[in-house]
PDB file of C-alpha atoms in Angstrom:
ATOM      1  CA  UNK A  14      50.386  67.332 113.612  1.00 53.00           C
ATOM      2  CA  UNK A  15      52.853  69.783 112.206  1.00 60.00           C
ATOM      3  CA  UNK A  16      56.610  70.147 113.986  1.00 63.00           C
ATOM      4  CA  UNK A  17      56.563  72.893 116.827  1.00 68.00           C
ATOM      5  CA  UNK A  18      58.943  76.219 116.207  1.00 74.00           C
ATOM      6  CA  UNK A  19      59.606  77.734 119.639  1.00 88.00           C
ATOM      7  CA  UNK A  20      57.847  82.057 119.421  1.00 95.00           C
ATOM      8  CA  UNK A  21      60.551  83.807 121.484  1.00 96.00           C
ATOM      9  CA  UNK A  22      59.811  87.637 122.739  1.00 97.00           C
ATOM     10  CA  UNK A  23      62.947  89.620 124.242  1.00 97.00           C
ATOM     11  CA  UNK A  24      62.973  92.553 126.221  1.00 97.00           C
ATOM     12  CA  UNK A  25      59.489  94.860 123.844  1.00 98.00           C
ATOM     13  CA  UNK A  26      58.859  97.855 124.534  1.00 98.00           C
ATOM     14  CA  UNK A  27      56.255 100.206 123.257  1.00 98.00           C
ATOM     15  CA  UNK A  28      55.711 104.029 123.899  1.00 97.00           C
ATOM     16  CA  UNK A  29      52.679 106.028 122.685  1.00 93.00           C
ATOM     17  CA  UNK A  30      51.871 109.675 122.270  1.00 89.00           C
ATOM     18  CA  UNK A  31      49.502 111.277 124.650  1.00 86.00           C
ATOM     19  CA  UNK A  32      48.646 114.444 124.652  1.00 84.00           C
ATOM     20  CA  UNK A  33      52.147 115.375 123.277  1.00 85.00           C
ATOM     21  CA  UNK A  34      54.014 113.285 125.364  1.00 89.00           C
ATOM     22  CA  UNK A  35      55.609 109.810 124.816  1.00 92.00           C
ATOM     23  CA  UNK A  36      54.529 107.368 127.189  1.00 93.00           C
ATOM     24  CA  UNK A  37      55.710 104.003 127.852  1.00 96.00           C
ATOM     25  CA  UNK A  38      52.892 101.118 127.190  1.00 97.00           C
ATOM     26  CA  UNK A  39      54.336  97.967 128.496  1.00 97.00           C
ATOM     27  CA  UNK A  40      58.150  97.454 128.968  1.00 97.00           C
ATOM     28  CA  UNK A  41      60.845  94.418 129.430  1.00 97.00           C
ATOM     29  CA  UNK A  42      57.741  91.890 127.683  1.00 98.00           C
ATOM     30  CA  UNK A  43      59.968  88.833 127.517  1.00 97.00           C
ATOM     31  CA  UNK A  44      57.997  85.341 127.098  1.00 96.00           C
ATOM     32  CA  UNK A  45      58.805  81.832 125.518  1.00 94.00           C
ATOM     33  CA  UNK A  46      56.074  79.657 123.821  1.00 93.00           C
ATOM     34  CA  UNK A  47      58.081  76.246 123.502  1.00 89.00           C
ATOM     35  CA  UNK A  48      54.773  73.748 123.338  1.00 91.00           C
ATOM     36  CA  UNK A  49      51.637  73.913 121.156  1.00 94.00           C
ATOM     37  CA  UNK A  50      49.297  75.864 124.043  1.00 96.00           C
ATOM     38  CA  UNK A  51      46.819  78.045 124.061  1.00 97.00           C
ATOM     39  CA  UNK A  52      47.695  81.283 125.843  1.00 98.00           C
ATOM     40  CA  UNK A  53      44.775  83.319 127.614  1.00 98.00           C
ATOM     41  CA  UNK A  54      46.521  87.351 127.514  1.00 98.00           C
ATOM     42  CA  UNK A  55      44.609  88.623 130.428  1.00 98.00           C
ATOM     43  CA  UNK A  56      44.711  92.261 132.429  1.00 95.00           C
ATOM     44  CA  UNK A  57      43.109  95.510 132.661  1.00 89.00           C
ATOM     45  CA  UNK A  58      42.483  97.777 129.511  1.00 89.00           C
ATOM     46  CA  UNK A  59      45.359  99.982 128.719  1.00 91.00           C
ATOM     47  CA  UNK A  60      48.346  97.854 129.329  1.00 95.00           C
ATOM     48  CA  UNK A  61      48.495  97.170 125.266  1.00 96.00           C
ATOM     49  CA  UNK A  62      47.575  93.514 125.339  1.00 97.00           C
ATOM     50  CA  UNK A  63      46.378  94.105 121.395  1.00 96.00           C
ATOM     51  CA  UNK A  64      49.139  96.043 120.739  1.00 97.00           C
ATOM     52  CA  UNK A  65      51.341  93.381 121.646  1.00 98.00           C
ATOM     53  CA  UNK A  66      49.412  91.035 119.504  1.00 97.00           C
ATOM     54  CA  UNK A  67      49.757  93.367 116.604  1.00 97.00           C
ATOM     55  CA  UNK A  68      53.470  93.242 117.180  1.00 98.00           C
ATOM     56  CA  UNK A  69      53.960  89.563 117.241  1.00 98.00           C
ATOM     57  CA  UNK A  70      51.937  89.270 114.633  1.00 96.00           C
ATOM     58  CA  UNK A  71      54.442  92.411 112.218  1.00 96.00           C
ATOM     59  CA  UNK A  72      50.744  94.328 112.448  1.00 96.00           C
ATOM     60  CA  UNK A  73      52.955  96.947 114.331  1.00 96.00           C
ATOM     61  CA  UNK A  74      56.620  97.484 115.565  1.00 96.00           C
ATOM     62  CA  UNK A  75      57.762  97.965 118.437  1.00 97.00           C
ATOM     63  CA  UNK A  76      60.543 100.615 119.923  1.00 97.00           C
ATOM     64  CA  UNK A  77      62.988  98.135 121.393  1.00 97.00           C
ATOM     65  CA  UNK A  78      63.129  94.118 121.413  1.00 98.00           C
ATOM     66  CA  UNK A  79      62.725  91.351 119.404  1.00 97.00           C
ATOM     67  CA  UNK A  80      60.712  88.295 118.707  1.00 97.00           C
ATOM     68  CA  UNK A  81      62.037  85.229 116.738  1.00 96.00           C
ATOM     69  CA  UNK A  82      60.405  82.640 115.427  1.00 95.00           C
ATOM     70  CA  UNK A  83      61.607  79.030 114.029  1.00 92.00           C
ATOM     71  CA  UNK A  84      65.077  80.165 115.348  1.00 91.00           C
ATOM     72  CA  UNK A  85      65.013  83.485 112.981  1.00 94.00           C
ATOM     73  CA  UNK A  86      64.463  87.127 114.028  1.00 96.00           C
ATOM     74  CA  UNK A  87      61.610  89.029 112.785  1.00 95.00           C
ATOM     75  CA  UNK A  88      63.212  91.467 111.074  1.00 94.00           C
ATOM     76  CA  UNK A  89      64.390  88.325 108.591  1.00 96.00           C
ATOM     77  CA  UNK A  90      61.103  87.437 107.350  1.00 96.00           C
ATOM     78  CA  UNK A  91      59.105  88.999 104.781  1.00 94.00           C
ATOM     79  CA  UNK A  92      55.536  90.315 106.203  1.00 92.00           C
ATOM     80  CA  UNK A  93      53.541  87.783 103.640  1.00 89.00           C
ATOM     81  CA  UNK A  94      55.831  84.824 105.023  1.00 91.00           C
ATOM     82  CA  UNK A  95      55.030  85.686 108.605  1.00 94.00           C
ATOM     83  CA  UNK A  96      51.288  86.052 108.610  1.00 91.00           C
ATOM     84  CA  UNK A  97      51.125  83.050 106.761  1.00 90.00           C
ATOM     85  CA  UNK A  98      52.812  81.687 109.814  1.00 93.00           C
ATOM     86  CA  UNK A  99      51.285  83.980 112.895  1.00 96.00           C
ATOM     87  CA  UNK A 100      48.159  84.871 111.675  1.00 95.00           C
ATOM     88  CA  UNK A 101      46.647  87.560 113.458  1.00 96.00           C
ATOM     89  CA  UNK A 102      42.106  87.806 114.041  1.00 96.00           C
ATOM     90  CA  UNK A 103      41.090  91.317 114.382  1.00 94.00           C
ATOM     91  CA  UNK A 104      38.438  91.904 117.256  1.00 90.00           C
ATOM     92  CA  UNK A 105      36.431  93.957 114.138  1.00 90.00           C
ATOM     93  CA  UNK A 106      36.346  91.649 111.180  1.00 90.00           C
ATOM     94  CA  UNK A 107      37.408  93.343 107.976  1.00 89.00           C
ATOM     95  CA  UNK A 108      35.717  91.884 105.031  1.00 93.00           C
ATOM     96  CA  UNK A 109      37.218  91.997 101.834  1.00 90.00           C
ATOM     97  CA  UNK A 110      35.343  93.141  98.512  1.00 91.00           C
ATOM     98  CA  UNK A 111      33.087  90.848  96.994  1.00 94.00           C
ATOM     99  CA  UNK A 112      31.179  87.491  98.270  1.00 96.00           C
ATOM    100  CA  UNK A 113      31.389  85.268 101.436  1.00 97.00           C
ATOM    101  CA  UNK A 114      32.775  82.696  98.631  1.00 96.00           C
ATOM    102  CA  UNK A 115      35.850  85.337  97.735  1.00 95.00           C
ATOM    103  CA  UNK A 116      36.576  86.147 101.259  1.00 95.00           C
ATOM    104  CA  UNK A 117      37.132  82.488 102.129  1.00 96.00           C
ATOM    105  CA  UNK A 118      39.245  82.038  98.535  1.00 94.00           C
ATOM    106  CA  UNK A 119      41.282  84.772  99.831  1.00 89.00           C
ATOM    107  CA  UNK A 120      44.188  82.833 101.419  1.00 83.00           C
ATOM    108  CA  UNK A 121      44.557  80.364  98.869  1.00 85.00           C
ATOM    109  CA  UNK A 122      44.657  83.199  95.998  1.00 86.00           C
ATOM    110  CA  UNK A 123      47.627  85.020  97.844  1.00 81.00           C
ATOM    111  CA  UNK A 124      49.455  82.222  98.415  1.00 79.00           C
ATOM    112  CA  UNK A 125      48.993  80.423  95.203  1.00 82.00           C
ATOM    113  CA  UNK A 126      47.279  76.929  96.766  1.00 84.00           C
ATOM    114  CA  UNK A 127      44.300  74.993  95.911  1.00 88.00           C
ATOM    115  CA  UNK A 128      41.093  76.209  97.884  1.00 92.00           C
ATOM    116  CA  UNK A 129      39.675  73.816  99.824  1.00 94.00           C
ATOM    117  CA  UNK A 130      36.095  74.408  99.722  1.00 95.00           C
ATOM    118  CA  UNK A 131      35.472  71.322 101.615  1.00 96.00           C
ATOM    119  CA  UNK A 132      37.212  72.277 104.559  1.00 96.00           C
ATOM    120  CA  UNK A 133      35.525  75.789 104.619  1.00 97.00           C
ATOM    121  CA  UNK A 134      31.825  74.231 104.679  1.00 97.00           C
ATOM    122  CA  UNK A 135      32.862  71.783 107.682  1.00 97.00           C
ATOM    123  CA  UNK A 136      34.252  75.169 109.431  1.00 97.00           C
ATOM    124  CA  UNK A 137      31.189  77.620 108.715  1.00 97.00           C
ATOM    125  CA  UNK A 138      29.028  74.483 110.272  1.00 97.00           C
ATOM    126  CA  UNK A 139      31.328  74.219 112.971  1.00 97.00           C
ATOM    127  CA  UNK A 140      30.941  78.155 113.900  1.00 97.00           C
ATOM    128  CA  UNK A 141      27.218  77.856 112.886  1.00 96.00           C
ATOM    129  CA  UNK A 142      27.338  79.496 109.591  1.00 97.00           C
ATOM    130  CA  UNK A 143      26.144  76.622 107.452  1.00 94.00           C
ATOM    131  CA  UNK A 144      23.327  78.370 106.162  1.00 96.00           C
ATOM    132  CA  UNK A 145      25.285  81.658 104.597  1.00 96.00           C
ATOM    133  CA  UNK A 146      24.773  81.882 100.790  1.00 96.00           C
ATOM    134  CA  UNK A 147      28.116  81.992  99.565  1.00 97.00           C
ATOM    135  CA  UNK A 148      27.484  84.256  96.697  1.00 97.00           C
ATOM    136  CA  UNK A 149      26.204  86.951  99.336  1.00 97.00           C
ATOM    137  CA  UNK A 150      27.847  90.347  99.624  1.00 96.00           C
ATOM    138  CA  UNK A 151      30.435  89.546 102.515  1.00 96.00           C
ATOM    139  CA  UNK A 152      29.738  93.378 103.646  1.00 95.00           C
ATOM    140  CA  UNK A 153      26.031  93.046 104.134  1.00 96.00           C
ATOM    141  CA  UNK A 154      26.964  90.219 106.730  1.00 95.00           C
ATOM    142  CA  UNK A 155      26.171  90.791 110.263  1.00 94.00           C
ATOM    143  CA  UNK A 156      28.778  91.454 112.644  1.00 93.00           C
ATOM    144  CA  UNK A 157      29.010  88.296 114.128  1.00 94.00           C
ATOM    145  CA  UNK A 158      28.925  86.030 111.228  1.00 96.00           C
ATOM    146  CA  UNK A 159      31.987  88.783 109.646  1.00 95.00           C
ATOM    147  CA  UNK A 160      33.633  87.564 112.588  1.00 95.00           C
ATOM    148  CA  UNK A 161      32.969  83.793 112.210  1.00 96.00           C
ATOM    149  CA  UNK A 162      33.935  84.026 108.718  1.00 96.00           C
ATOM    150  CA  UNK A 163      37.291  85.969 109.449  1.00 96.00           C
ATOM    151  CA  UNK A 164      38.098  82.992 112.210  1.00 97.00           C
ATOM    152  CA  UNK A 165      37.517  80.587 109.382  1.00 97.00           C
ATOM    153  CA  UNK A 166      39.276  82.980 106.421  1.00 95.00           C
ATOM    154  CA  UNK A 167      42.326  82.364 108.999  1.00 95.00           C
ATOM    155  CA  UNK A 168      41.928  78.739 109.425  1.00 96.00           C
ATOM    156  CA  UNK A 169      42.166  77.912 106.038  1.00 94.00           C
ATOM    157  CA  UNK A 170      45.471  79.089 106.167  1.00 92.00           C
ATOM    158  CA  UNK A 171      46.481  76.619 108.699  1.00 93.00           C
ATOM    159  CA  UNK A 172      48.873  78.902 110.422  1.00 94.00           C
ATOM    160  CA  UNK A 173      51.158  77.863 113.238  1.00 95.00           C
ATOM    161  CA  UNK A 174      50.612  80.093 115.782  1.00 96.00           C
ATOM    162  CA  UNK A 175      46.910  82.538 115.676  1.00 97.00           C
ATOM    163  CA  UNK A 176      46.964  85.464 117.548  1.00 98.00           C
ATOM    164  CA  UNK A 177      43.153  86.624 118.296  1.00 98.00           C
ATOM    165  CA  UNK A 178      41.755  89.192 119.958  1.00 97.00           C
ATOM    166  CA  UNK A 179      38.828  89.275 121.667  1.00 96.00           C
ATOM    167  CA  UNK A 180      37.176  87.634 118.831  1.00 96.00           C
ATOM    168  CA  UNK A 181      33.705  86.450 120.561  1.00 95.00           C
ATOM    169  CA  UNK A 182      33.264  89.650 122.005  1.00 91.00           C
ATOM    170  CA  UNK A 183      30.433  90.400 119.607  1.00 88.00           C
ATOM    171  CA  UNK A 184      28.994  86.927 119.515  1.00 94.00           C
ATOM    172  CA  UNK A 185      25.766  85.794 121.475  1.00 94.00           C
ATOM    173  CA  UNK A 186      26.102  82.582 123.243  1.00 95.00           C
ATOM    174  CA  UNK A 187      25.670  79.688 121.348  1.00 95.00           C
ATOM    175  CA  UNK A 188      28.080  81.072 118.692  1.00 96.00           C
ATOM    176  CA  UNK A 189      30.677  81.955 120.755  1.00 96.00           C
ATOM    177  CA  UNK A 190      30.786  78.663 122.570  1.00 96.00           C
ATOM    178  CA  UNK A 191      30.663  77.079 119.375  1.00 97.00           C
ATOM    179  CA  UNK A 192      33.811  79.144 118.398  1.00 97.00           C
ATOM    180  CA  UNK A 193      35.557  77.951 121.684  1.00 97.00           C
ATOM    181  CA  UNK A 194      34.651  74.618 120.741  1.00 97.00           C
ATOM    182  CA  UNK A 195      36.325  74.653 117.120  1.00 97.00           C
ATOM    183  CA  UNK A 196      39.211  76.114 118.333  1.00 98.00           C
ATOM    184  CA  UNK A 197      39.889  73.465 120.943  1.00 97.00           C
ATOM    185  CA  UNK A 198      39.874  70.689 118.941  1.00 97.00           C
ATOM    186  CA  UNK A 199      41.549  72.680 116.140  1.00 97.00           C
ATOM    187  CA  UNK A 200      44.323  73.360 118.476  1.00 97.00           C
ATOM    188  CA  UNK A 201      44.425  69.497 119.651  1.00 95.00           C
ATOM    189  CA  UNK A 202      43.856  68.132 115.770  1.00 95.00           C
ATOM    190  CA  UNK A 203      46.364  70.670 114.176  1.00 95.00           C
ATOM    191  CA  UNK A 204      49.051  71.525 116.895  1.00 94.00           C
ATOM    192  CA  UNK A 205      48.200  74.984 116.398  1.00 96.00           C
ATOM    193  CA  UNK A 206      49.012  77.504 119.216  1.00 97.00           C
ATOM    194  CA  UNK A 207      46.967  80.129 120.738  1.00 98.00           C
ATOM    195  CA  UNK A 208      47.377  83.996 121.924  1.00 98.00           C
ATOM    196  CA  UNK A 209      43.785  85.021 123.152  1.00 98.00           C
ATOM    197  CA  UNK A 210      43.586  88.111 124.430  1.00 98.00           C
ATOM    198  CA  UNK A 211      40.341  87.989 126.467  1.00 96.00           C
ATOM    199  CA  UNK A 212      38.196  89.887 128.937  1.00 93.00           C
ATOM    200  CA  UNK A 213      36.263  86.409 129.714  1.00 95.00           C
ATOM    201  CA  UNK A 214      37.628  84.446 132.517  1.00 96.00           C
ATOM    202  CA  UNK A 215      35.132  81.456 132.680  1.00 95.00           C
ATOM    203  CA  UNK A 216      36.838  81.187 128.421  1.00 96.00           C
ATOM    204  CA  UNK A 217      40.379  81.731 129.744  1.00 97.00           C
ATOM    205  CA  UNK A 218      39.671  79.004 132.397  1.00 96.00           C
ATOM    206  CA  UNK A 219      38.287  76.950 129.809  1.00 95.00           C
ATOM    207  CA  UNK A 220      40.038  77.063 126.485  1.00 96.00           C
ATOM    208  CA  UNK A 221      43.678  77.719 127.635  1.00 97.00           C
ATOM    209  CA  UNK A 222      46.550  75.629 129.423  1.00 97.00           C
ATOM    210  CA  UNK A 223      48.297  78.926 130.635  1.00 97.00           C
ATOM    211  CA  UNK A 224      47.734  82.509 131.615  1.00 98.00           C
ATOM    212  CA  UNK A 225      50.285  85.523 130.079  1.00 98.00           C
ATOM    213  CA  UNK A 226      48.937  88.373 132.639  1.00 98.00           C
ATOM    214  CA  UNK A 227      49.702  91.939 132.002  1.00 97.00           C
ATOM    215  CA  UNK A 228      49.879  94.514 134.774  1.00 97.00           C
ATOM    216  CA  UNK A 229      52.513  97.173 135.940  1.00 96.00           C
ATOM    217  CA  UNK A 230      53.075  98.035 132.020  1.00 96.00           C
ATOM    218  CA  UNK A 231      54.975  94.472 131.676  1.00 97.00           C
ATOM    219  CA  UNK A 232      54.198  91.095 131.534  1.00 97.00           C
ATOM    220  CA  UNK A 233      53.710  90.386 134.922  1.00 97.00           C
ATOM    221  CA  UNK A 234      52.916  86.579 135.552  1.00 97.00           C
ATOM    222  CA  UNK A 235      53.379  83.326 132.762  1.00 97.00           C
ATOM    223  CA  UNK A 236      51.949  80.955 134.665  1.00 95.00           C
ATOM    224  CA  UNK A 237      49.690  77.562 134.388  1.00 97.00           C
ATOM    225  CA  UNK A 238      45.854  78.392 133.963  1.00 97.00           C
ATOM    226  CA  UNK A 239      45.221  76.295 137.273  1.00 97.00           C
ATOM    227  CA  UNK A 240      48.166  77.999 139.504  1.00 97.00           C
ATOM    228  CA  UNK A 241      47.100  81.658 138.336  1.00 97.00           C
ATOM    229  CA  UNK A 242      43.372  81.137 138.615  1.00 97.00           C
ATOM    230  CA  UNK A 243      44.144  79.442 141.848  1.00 95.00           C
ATOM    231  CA  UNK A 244      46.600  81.825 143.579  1.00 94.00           C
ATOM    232  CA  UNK A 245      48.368  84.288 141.638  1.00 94.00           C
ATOM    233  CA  UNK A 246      51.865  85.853 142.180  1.00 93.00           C
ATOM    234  CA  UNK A 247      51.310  89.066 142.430  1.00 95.00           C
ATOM    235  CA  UNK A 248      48.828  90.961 144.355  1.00 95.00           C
ATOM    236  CA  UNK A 249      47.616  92.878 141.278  1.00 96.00           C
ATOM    237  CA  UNK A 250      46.784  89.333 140.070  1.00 96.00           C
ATOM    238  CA  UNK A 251      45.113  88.830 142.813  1.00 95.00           C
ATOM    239  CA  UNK A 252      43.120  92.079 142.685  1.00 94.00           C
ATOM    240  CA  UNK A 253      42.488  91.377 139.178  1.00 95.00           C
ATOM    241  CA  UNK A 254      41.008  88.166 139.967  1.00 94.00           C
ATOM    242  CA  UNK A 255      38.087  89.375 142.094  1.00 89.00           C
ATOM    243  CA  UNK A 256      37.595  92.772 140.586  1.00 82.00           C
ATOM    244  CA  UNK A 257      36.652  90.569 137.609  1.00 75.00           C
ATOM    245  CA  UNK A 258      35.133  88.040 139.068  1.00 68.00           C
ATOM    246  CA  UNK A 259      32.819  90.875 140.638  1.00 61.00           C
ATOM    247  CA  UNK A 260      31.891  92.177 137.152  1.00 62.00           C
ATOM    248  CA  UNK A 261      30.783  89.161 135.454  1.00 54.00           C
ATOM    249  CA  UNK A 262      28.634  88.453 138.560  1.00 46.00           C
ATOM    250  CA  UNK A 263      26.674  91.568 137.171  1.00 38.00           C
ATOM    251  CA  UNK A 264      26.731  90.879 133.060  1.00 38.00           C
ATOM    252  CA  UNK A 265      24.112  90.067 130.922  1.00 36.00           C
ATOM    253  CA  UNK A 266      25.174  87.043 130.920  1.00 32.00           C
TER     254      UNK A 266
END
């Protein structure tokens, strides 16, 4: 398992522009990650849970604050050596030009390293994609298996910290259980830590050891996955709890 580098977030703050106006998205966003965990980011839409993603991850920048990583500041990295380090999943998988084959060869041909092709096949089996011809057009792939292969595209990169968001929103089941599944034991295998911004509680209570929950346009509670599922700071939390409890008891699923 690879050493641990502490993720430290200070004081972000992000403003956006509606209809002419700046707004203020989330404010004073100041959170420590000092153990290999996997972090459920849970709250209601519009309180920029992917935007803060996209931030830790130097997708996007934010107006004030800073995050620092293996004791250095953002700002002192280049973009290539971050994301090699915080590797940030896209909800909508972009595929890259070319085959399934090139896609997964990506990583290794930006950062100069050997591809390890068998690695890849045990991860497409692991996310069910054992069957994908890799000489097929990566853009006539169906949504969910561009977002399997993205998941393993950023695996192969063995990065320290993945930020991913919402990344079995398009799967059915069995694929998205499998997905939970992989990343468990990746996490436990590797040491690698976890920012999953998610709208599923049953996979927050299952795949992470604590909750970030945003509310209020801040980061509101960092607590344990047990203590916040089982009584929540804030009353918003608690709001949150059974509004959403209330609306899976009506999904599909």
């Amino acid at each position: 398992m690879k050493e641990f580098s502490a993720l430290e977030i200070n004081g972000l703050r992000k403003n956006i522009l509606q209809q002419d106006e700046w707004k203020c998205l989330f404010s004073g966003v100041t959170a420590r990650l000092t153990e290999p965990s996997i972090i459920a980011l849970l709250g209601l839409s519009g309180q920029g849970k992917s935007t803060l993603l996209r931030i830790i991850g130097m997708l996007d920048a934010a107006d004030e604050g800073t995050i620092q990583y293996e004791g250095r500041l953002a700002s002192e990295w280049s973009p290539q050596a971050w994301r090699k380090k915080v590797c940030y999943v896209a909800q909508h998988a972009v595929m890259l030009e070319g085959s399934v084959e090139h896609n997964l060869q990506t990583v290794s041909l930006l950062h100069r390293t050997p591809f390890n092709e068998s690695l890849a096949a045990e991860l497409l089996r692991d996310v069910g994609l054992d069957y994908l011809d890799w000489n097929k057009k990566a853009s006539d792939l169906s949504g969910g298996e561009k977002q399997r292969l993205a998941l393993v595209r950023s695996l192969l990169m063995k990065p320290q910290i993945l930020l991913l968001d919402e990344i079995t929103a398009s799967l059915d089941l069995q694929s998205k259980q499998s997905v939970e599944q992989l990343l468990k034991l990746w996490h436990s295998k590797e040491g690698t830590s976890m920012i999953w911004v998610t709208h599923d509680l049953e996979q927050a209570r299952y795949t992470s050891q604590r909750i970030w929950f945003m509310a209020n346009h801040t980061l509101l509670e960092d607590r344990s996955t047990k203590d916040f599922f089982e009584r929540p700071d804030s009353e918003i939390g608690r709001q949150f709890l059974q509004v959403s409890k209330g609306d899976e008891g009506v999904s599909d699923e």
